[in-house]
mmCIF file of C-alpha atoms in Angstrom:
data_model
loop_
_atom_site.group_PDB
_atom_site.id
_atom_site.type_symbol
_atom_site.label_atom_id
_atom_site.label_comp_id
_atom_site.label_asym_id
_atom_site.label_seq_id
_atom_site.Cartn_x
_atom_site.Cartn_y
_atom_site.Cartn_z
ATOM 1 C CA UNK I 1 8.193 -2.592 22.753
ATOM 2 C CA UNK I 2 9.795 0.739 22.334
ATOM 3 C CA UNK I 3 10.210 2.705 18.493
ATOM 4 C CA UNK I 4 14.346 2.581 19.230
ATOM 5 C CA UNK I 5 13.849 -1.204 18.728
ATOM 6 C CA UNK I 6 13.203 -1.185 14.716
ATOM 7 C CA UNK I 7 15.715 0.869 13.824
ATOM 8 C CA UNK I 8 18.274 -0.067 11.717
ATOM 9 C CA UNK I 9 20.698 1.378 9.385
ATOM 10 C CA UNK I 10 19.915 1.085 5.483
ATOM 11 C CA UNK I 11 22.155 2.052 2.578
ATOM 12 C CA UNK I 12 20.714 4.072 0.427
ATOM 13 C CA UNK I 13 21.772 2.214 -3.117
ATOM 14 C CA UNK I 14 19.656 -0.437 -1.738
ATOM 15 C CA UNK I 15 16.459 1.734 -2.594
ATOM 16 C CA UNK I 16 14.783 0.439 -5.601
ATOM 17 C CA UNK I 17 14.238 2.961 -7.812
ATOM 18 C CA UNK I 18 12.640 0.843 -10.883
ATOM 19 C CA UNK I 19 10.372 -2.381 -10.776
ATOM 20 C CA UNK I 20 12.499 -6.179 -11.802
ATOM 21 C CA UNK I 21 11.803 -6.555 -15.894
ATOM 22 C CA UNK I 22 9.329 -9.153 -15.500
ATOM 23 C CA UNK I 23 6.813 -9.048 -12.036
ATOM 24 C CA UNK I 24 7.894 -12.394 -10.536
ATOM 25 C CA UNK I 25 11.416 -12.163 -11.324
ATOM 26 C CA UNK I 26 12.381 -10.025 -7.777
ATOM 27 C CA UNK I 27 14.348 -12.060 -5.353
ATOM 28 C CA UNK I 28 12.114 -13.608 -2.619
ATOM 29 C CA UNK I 29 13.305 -13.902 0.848
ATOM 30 C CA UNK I 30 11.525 -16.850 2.715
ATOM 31 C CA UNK I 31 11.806 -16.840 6.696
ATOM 32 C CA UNK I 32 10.203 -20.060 8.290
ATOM 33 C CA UNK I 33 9.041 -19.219 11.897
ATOM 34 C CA UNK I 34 8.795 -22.671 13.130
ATOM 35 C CA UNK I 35 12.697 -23.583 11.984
ATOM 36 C CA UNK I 36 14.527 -20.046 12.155
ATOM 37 C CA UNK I 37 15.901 -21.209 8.500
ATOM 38 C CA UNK I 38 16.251 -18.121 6.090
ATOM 39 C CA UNK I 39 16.314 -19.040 2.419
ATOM 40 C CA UNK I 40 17.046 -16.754 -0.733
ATOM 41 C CA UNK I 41 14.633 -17.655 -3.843
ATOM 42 C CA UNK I 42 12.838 -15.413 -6.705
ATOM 43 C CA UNK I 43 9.135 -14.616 -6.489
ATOM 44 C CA UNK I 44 7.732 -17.359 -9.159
ATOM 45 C CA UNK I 45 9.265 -19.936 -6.634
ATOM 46 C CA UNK I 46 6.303 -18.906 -4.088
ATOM 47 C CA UNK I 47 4.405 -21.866 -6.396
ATOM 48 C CA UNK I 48 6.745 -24.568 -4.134
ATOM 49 C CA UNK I 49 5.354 -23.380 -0.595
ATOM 50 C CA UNK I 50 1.469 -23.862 -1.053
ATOM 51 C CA UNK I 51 -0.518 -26.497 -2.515
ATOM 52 C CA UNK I 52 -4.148 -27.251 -3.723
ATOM 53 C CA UNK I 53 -7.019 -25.469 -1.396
ATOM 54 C CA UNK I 54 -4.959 -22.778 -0.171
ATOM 55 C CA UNK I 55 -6.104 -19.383 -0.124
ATOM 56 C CA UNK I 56 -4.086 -16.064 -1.195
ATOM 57 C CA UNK I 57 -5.873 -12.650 0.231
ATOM 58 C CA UNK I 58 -4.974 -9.968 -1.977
ATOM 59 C CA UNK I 59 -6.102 -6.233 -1.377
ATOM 60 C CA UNK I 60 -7.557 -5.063 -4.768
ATOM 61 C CA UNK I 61 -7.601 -1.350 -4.108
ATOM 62 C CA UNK I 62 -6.373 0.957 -7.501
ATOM 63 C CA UNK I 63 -4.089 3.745 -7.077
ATOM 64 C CA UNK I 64 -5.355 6.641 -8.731
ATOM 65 C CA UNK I 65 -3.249 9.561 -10.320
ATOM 66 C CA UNK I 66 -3.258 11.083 -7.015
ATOM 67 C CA UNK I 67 -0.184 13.599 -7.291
ATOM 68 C CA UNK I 68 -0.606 17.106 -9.380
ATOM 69 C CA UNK I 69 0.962 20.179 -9.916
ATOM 70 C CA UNK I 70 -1.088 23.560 -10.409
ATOM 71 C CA UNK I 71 -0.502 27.559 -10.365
ATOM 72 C CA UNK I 72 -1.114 29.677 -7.198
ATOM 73 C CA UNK I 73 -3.379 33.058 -8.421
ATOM 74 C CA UNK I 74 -1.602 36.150 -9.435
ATOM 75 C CA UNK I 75 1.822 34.558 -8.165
ATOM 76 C CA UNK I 76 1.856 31.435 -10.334
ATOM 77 C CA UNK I 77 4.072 30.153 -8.261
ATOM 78 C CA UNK I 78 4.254 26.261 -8.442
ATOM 79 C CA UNK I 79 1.867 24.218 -6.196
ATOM 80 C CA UNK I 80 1.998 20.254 -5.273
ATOM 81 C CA UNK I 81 -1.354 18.797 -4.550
ATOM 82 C CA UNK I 82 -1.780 15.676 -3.818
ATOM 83 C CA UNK I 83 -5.422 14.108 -3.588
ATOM 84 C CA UNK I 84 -5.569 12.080 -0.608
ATOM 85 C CA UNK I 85 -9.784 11.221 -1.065
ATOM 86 C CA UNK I 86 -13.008 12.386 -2.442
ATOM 87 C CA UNK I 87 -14.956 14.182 0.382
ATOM 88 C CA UNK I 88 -17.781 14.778 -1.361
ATOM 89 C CA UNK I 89 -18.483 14.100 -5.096
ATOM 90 C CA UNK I 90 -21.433 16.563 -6.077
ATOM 91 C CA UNK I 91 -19.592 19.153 -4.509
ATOM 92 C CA UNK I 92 -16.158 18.057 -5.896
ATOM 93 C CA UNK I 93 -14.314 18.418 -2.646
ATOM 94 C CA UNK I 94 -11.369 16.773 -1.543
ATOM 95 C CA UNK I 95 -8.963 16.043 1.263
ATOM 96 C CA UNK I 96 -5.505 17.660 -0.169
ATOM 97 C CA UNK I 97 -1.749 17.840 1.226
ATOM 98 C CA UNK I 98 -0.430 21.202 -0.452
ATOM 99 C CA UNK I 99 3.274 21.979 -0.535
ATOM 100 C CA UNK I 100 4.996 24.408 0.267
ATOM 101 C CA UNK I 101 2.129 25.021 2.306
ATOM 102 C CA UNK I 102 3.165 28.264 4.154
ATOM 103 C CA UNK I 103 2.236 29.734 0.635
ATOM 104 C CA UNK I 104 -1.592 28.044 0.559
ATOM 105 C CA UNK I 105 -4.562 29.879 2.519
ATOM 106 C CA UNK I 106 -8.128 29.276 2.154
ATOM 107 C CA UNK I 107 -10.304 31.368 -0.493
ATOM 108 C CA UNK I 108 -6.647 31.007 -2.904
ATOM 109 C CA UNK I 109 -7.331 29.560 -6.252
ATOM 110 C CA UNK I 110 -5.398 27.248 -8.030
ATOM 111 C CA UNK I 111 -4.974 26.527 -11.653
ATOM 112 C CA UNK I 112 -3.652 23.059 -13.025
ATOM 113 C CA UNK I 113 -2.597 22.116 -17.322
ATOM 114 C CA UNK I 114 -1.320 24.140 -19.354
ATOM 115 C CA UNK I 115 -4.520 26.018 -20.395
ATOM 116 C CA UNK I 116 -5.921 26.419 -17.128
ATOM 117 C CA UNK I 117 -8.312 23.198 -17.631
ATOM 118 C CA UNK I 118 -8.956 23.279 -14.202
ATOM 119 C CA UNK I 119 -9.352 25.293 -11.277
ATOM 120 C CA UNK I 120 -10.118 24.413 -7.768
ATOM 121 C CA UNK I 121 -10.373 26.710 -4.544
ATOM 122 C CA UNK I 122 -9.188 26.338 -0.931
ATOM 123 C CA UNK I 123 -11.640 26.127 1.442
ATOM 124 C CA UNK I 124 -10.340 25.054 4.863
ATOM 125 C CA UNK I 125 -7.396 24.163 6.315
ATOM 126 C CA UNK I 126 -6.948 20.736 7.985
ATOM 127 C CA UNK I 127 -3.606 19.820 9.242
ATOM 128 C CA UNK I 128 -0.489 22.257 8.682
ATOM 129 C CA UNK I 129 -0.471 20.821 5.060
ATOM 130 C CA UNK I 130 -3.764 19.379 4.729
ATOM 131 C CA UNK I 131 -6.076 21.517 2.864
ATOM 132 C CA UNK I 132 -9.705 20.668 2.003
ATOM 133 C CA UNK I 133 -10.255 21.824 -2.118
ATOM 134 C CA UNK I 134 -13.429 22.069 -4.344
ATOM 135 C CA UNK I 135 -12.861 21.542 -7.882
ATOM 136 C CA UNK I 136 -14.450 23.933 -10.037
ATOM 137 C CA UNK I 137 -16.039 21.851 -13.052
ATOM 138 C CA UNK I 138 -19.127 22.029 -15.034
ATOM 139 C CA UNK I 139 -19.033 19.194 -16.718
ATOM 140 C CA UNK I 140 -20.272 15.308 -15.622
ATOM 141 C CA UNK I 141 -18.657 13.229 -13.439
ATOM 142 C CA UNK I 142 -16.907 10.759 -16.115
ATOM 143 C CA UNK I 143 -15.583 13.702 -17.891
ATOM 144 C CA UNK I 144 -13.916 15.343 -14.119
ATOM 145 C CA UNK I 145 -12.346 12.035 -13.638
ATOM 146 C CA UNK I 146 -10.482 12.030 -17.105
ATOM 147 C CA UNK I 147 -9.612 15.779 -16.517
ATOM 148 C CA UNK I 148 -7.914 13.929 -13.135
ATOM 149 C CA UNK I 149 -6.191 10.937 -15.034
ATOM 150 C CA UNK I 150 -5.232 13.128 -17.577
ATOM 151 C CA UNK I 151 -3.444 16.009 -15.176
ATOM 152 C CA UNK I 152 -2.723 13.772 -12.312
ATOM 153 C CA UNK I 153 0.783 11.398 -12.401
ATOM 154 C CA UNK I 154 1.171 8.132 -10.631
ATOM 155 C CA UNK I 155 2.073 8.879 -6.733
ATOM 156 C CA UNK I 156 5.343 7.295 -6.566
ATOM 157 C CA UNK I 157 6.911 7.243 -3.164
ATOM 158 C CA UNK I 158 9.505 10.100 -2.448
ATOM 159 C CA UNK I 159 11.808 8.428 -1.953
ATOM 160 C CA UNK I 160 12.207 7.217 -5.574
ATOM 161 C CA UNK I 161 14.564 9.753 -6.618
ATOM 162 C CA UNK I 162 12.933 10.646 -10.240
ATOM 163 C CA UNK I 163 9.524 11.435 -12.208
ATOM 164 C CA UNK I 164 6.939 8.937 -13.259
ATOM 165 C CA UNK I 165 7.467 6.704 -16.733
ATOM 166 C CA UNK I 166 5.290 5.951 -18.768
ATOM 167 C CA UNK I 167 5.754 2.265 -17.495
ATOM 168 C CA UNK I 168 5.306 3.161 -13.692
ATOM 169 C CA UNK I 169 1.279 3.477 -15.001
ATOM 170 C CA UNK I 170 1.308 0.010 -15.298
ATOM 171 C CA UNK I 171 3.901 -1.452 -12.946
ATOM 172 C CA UNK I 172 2.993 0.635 -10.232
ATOM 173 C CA UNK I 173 -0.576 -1.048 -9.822
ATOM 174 C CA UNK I 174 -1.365 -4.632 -9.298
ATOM 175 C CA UNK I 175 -2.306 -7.017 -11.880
ATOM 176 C CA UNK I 176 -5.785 -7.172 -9.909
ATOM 177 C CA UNK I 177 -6.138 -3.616 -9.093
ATOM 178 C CA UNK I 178 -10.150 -2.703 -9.267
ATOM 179 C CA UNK I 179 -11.372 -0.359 -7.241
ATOM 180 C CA UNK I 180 -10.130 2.898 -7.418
ATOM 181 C CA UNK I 181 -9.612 4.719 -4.169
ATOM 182 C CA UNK I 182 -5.073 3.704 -2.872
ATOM 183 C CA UNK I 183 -2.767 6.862 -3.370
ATOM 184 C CA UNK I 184 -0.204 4.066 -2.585
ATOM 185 C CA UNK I 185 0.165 0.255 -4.144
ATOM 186 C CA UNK I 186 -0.582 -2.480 -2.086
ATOM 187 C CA UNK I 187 3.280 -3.422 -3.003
ATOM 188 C CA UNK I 188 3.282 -6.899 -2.185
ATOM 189 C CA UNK I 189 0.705 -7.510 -4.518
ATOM 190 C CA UNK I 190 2.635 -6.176 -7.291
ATOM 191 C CA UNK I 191 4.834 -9.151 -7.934
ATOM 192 C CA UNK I 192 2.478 -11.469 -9.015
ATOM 193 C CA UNK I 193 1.901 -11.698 -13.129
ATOM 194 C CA UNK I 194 -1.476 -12.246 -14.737
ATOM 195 C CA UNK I 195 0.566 -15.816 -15.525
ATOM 196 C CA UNK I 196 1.913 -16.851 -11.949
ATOM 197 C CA UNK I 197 -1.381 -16.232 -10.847
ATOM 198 C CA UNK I 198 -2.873 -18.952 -13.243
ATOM 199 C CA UNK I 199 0.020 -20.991 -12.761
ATOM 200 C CA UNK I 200 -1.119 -20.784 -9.095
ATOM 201 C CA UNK I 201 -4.679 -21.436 -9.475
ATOM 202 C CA UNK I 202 -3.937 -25.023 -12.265
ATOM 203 C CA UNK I 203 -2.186 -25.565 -8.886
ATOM 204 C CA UNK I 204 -5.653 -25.489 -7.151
ATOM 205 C CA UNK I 205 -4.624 -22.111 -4.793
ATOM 206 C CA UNK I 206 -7.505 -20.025 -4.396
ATOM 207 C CA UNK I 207 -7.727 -16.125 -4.730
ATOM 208 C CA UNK I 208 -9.844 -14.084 -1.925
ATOM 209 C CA UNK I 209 -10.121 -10.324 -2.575
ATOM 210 C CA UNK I 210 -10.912 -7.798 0.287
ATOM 211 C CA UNK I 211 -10.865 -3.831 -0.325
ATOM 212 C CA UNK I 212 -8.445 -1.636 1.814
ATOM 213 C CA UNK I 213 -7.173 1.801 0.363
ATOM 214 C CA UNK I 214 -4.198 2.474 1.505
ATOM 215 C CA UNK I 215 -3.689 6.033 2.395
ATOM 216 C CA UNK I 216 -0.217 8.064 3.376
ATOM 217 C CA UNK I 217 -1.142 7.693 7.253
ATOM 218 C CA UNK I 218 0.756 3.860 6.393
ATOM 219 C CA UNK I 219 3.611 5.713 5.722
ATOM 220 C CA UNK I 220 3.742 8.615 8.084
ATOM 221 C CA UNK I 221 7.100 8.462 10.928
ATOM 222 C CA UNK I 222 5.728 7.075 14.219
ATOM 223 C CA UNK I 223 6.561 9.785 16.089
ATOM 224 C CA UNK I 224 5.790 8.068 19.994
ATOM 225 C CA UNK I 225 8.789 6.106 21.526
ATOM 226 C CA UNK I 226 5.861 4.094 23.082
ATOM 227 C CA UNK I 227 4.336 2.469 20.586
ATOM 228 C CA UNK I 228 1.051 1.433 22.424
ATOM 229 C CA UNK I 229 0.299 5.398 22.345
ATOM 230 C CA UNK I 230 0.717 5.587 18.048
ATOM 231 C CA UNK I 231 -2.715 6.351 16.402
ATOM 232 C CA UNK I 232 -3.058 5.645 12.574
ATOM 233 C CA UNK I 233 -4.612 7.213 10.460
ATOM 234 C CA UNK I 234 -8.464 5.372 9.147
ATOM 235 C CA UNK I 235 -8.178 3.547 5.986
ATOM 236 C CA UNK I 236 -11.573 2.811 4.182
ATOM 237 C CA UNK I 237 -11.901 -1.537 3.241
ATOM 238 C CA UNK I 238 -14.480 -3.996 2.182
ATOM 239 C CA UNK I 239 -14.865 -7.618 3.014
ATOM 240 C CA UNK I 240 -17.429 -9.364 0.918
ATOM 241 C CA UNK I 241 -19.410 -12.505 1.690
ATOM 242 C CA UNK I 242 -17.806 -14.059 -0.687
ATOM 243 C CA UNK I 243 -14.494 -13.428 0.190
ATOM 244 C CA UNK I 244 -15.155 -15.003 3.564
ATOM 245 C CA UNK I 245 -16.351 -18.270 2.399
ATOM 246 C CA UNK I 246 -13.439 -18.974 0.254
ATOM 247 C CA UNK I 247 -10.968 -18.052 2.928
ATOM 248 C CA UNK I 248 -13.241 -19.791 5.898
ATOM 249 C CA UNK I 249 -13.673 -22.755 3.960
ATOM 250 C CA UNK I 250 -9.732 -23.201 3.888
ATOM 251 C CA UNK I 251 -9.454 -22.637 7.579
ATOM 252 C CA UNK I 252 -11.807 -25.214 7.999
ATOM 253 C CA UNK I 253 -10.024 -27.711 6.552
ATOM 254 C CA UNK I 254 -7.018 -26.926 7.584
ATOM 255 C CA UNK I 255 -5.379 -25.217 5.043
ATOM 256 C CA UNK I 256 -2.851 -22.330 4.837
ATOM 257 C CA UNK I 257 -4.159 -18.647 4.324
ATOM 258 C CA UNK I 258 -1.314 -16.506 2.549
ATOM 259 C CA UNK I 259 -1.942 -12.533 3.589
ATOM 260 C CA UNK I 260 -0.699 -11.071 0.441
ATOM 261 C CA UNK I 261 0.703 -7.766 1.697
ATOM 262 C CA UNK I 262 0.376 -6.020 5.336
ATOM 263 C CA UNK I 263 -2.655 -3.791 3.627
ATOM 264 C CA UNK I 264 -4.440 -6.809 3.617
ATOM 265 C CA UNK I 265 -3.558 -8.164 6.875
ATOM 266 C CA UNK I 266 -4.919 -4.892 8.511
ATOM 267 C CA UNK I 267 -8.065 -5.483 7.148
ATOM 268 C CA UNK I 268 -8.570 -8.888 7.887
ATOM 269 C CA UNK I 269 -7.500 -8.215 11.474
ATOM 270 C CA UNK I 270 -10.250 -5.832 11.381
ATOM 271 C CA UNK I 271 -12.792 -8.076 11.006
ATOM 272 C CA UNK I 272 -12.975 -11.592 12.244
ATOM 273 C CA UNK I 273 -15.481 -13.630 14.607
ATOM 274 C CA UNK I 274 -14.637 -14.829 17.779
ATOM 275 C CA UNK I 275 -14.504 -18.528 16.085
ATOM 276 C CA UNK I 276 -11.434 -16.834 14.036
ATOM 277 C CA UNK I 277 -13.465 -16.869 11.268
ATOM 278 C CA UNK I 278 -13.578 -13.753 8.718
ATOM 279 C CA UNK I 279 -16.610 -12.122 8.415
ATOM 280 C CA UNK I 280 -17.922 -9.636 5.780
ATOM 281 C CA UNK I 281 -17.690 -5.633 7.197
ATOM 282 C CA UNK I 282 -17.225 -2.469 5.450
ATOM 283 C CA UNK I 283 -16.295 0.511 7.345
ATOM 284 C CA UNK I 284 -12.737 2.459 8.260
ATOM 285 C CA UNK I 285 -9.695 0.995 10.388
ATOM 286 C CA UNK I 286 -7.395 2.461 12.175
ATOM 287 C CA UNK I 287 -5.957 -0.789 13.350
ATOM 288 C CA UNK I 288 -2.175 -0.563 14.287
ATOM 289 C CA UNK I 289 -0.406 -4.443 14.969
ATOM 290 C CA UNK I 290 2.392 -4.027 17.156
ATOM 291 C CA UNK I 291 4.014 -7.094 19.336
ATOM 292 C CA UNK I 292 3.197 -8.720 20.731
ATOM 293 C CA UNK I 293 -0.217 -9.496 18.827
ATOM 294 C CA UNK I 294 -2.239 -12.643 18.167
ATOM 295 C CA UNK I 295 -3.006 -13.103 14.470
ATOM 296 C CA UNK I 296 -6.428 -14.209 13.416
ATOM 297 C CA UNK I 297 -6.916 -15.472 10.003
ATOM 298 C CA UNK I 298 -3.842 -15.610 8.147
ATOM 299 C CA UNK I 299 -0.665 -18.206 8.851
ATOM 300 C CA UNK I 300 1.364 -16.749 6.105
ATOM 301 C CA UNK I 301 2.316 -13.103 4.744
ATOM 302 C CA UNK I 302 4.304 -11.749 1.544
ATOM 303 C CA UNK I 303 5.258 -8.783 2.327
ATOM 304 C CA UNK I 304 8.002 -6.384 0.510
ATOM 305 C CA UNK I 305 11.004 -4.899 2.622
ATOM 306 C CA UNK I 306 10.567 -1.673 4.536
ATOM 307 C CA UNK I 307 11.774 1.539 6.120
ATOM 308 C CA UNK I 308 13.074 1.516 9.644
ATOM 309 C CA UNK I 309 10.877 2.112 12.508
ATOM 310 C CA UNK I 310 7.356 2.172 10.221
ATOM 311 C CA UNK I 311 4.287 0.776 10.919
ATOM 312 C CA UNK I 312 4.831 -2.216 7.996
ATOM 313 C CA UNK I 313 8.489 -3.380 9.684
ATOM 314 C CA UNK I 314 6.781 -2.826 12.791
ATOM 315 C CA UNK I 315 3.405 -5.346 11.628
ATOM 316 C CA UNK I 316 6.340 -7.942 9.929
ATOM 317 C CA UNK I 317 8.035 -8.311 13.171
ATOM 318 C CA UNK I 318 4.268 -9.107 15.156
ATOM 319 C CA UNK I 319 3.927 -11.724 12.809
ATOM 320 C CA UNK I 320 7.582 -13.432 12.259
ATOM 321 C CA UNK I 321 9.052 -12.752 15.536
ATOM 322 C CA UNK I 322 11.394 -9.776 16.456
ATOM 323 C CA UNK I 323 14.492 -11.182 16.542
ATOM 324 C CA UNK I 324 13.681 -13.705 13.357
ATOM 325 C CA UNK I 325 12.651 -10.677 11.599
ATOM 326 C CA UNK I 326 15.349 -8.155 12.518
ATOM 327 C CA UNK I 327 17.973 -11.370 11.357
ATOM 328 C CA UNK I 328 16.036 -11.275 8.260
ATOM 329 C CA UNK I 329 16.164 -7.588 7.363
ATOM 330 C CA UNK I 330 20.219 -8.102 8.291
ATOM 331 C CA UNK I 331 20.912 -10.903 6.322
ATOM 332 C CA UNK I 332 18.542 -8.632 3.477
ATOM 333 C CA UNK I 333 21.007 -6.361 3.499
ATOM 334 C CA UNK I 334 23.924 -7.817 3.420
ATOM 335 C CA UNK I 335 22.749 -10.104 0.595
ATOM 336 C CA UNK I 336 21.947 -6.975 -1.133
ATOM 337 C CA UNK I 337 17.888 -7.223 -1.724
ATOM 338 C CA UNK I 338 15.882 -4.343 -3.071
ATOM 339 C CA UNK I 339 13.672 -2.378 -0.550
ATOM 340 C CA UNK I 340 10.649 -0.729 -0.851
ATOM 341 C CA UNK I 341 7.737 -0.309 -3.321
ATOM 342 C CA UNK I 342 9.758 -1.367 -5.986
ATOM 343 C CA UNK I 343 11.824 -3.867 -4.279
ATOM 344 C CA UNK I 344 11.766 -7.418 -3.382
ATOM 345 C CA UNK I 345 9.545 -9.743 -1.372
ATOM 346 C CA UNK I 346 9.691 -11.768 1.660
ATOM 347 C CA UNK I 347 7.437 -14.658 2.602
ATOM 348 C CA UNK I 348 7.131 -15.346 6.550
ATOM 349 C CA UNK I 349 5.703 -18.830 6.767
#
């Protein structure tokens, strides 16, 4: 299939630029593959679709405070940095994008807060706005990472058109979130409730939780009109043992495995045994699903609404179908549903 193929045109208004009041209260879009049937419900209705012994795999990666702004040396002129991941942690170096990065060359300092309470230095260049960084710091490792939660904002997507609340600390993280590591949500995720999910569970559904830190690479424009020639970029997960047994004992008996977001899809199509069982692995994936493509583990997906020609509408339409998926994302916008991070969901079942 060719890039042309998942383009379509999306009006801008429909861009959410703030999360529903309450988690479970977005609209929820569910598209049945075997039937073609399209139905408009809320996210707390998810309860009616799944049933005692089946298994939800959520990704429980935590977005840190990954976006901050510091001083350029002698200029002061005003620097974005965004933390993409810890290279090495004695050392304090880090895998940066700078911008504007015409303005950024190695051996420059920088100087972030408004007392200069840190300082890092450029040290290499990586990409034309990649930068590699070592944080200058004295102090222990606990006390760097407040200095970084306490400079650093939550890494909303551009394309929400305003600065971080207070609230977006909270909303913009799942209710599972544990291991630090995303500098982007696993979005999908973020419409469950600390309540649905018990509400879920009394129902006997079981929870399975791999690792997968989503990095910008999900988000960068596929810039190959073949699509068997795109290369993404490695994302760091974790499958545990334990993970596997909940979500193999369900396959064993037959019952439905729900991939709660196309974060955690990747990774479970990253590591399966030629029984289609999952198996535990840790490691990077660069894993891109593109039709057509045979899924593995899961039968299900929750997934929120994305951009034209990206990887994620690109993944949705492997799993659903194209032409079920691309009459989905229609009849999404003409029914007026919320896209992106902060938008609504759709269940492909």
């Amino acid at each position: 299939m060719k890039l042309s193929q998942f383009r379509f045109d999306l009006p801008l208004n429909l861009i959410a630029q703030h999360p529903t009041k309450r988690r479970e209260d977005a609209r929820l879009m569910v598209v049945h593959r075997s039937t073609g049937q399209i139905e408009n419900k809320h996210f707390r209705d998810i309860m009616d679709y799944f049933d005692d012994k089946d298994v939800f795999v959520v990704n429980n990666t935590k977005v840190f405070p990954a976006r901050m702004y510091g001083r350029k040396e002698k200029t002061g002129a005003k620097i974005e940095v965004f933390l993409l991941r810890e290279l090495n942690k004695p050392n304090r170096l880090w895998d940066v994008i700078v911008d504007p990065a015409r303005k950024i060359r190695v051996g420059n300092k920088l100087y972030f807060g408004e007392n200069d309470e840190l300082i890092a230095e450029v040290i290499d260049n990586t990409t034309s706005r990649g930068r590699t960084i070592r944080f200058l710091w004295d102090g222990t490792d606990d006390e760097f990472r407040n200095m970084l939660e306490f400079l650093g904002e939550t890494p909303l997507p551009k394309y929400i058109k305003r600065k971080p609340e207070a609230e977006d600390k909270e909303r913009y993280q799942t209710v599972y979130a544990k291991h630090e590591g995303a500098v982007a949500a696993p979005t999908a995720g973020l419409h469950f409730s600390i309540e649905l999910i018990k509400r879920l569970e009394i129902k006997g559904v079981r929870f399975a939780e791999v690792t997968l830190h989503t990095g910008l690479g999900t988000f960068r424009p596929i810039e190959v009109e073949d699509l068997s020639k795109h290369k993404m970029d490695a994302e760091y997960y974790k499958i545990d043992d334990l993970s596997c047994k909940i979500v193999n004992k369900a396959i064993e008996g037959k019952h439905r495995i729900c991939s709660i977001g196309t974060t955690t899809m990747r990774a479970i199509e990253s590591s399966y045994t030629a029984e289609k069982l999952l198996k535990p692995s840790e490691g990077w994936t660069n894993i891109f699903i593109h039709p057509p493509y045979q899924f593995n583990i899961a039968d299900s997906l929750v997934t929120n609404l994305h951009l034209p020609k990206t990887s994620l509408l690109i993944m949705v339409c492997a799993f659903a179908g194209y032409d079920l998926a691309m009459e989905a994302y229609k009849k999404a916008i003409k029914d007026k549903y919320r896209f992106f991070s902060y938008g609504d969901a759709m269940l492909v079942i």
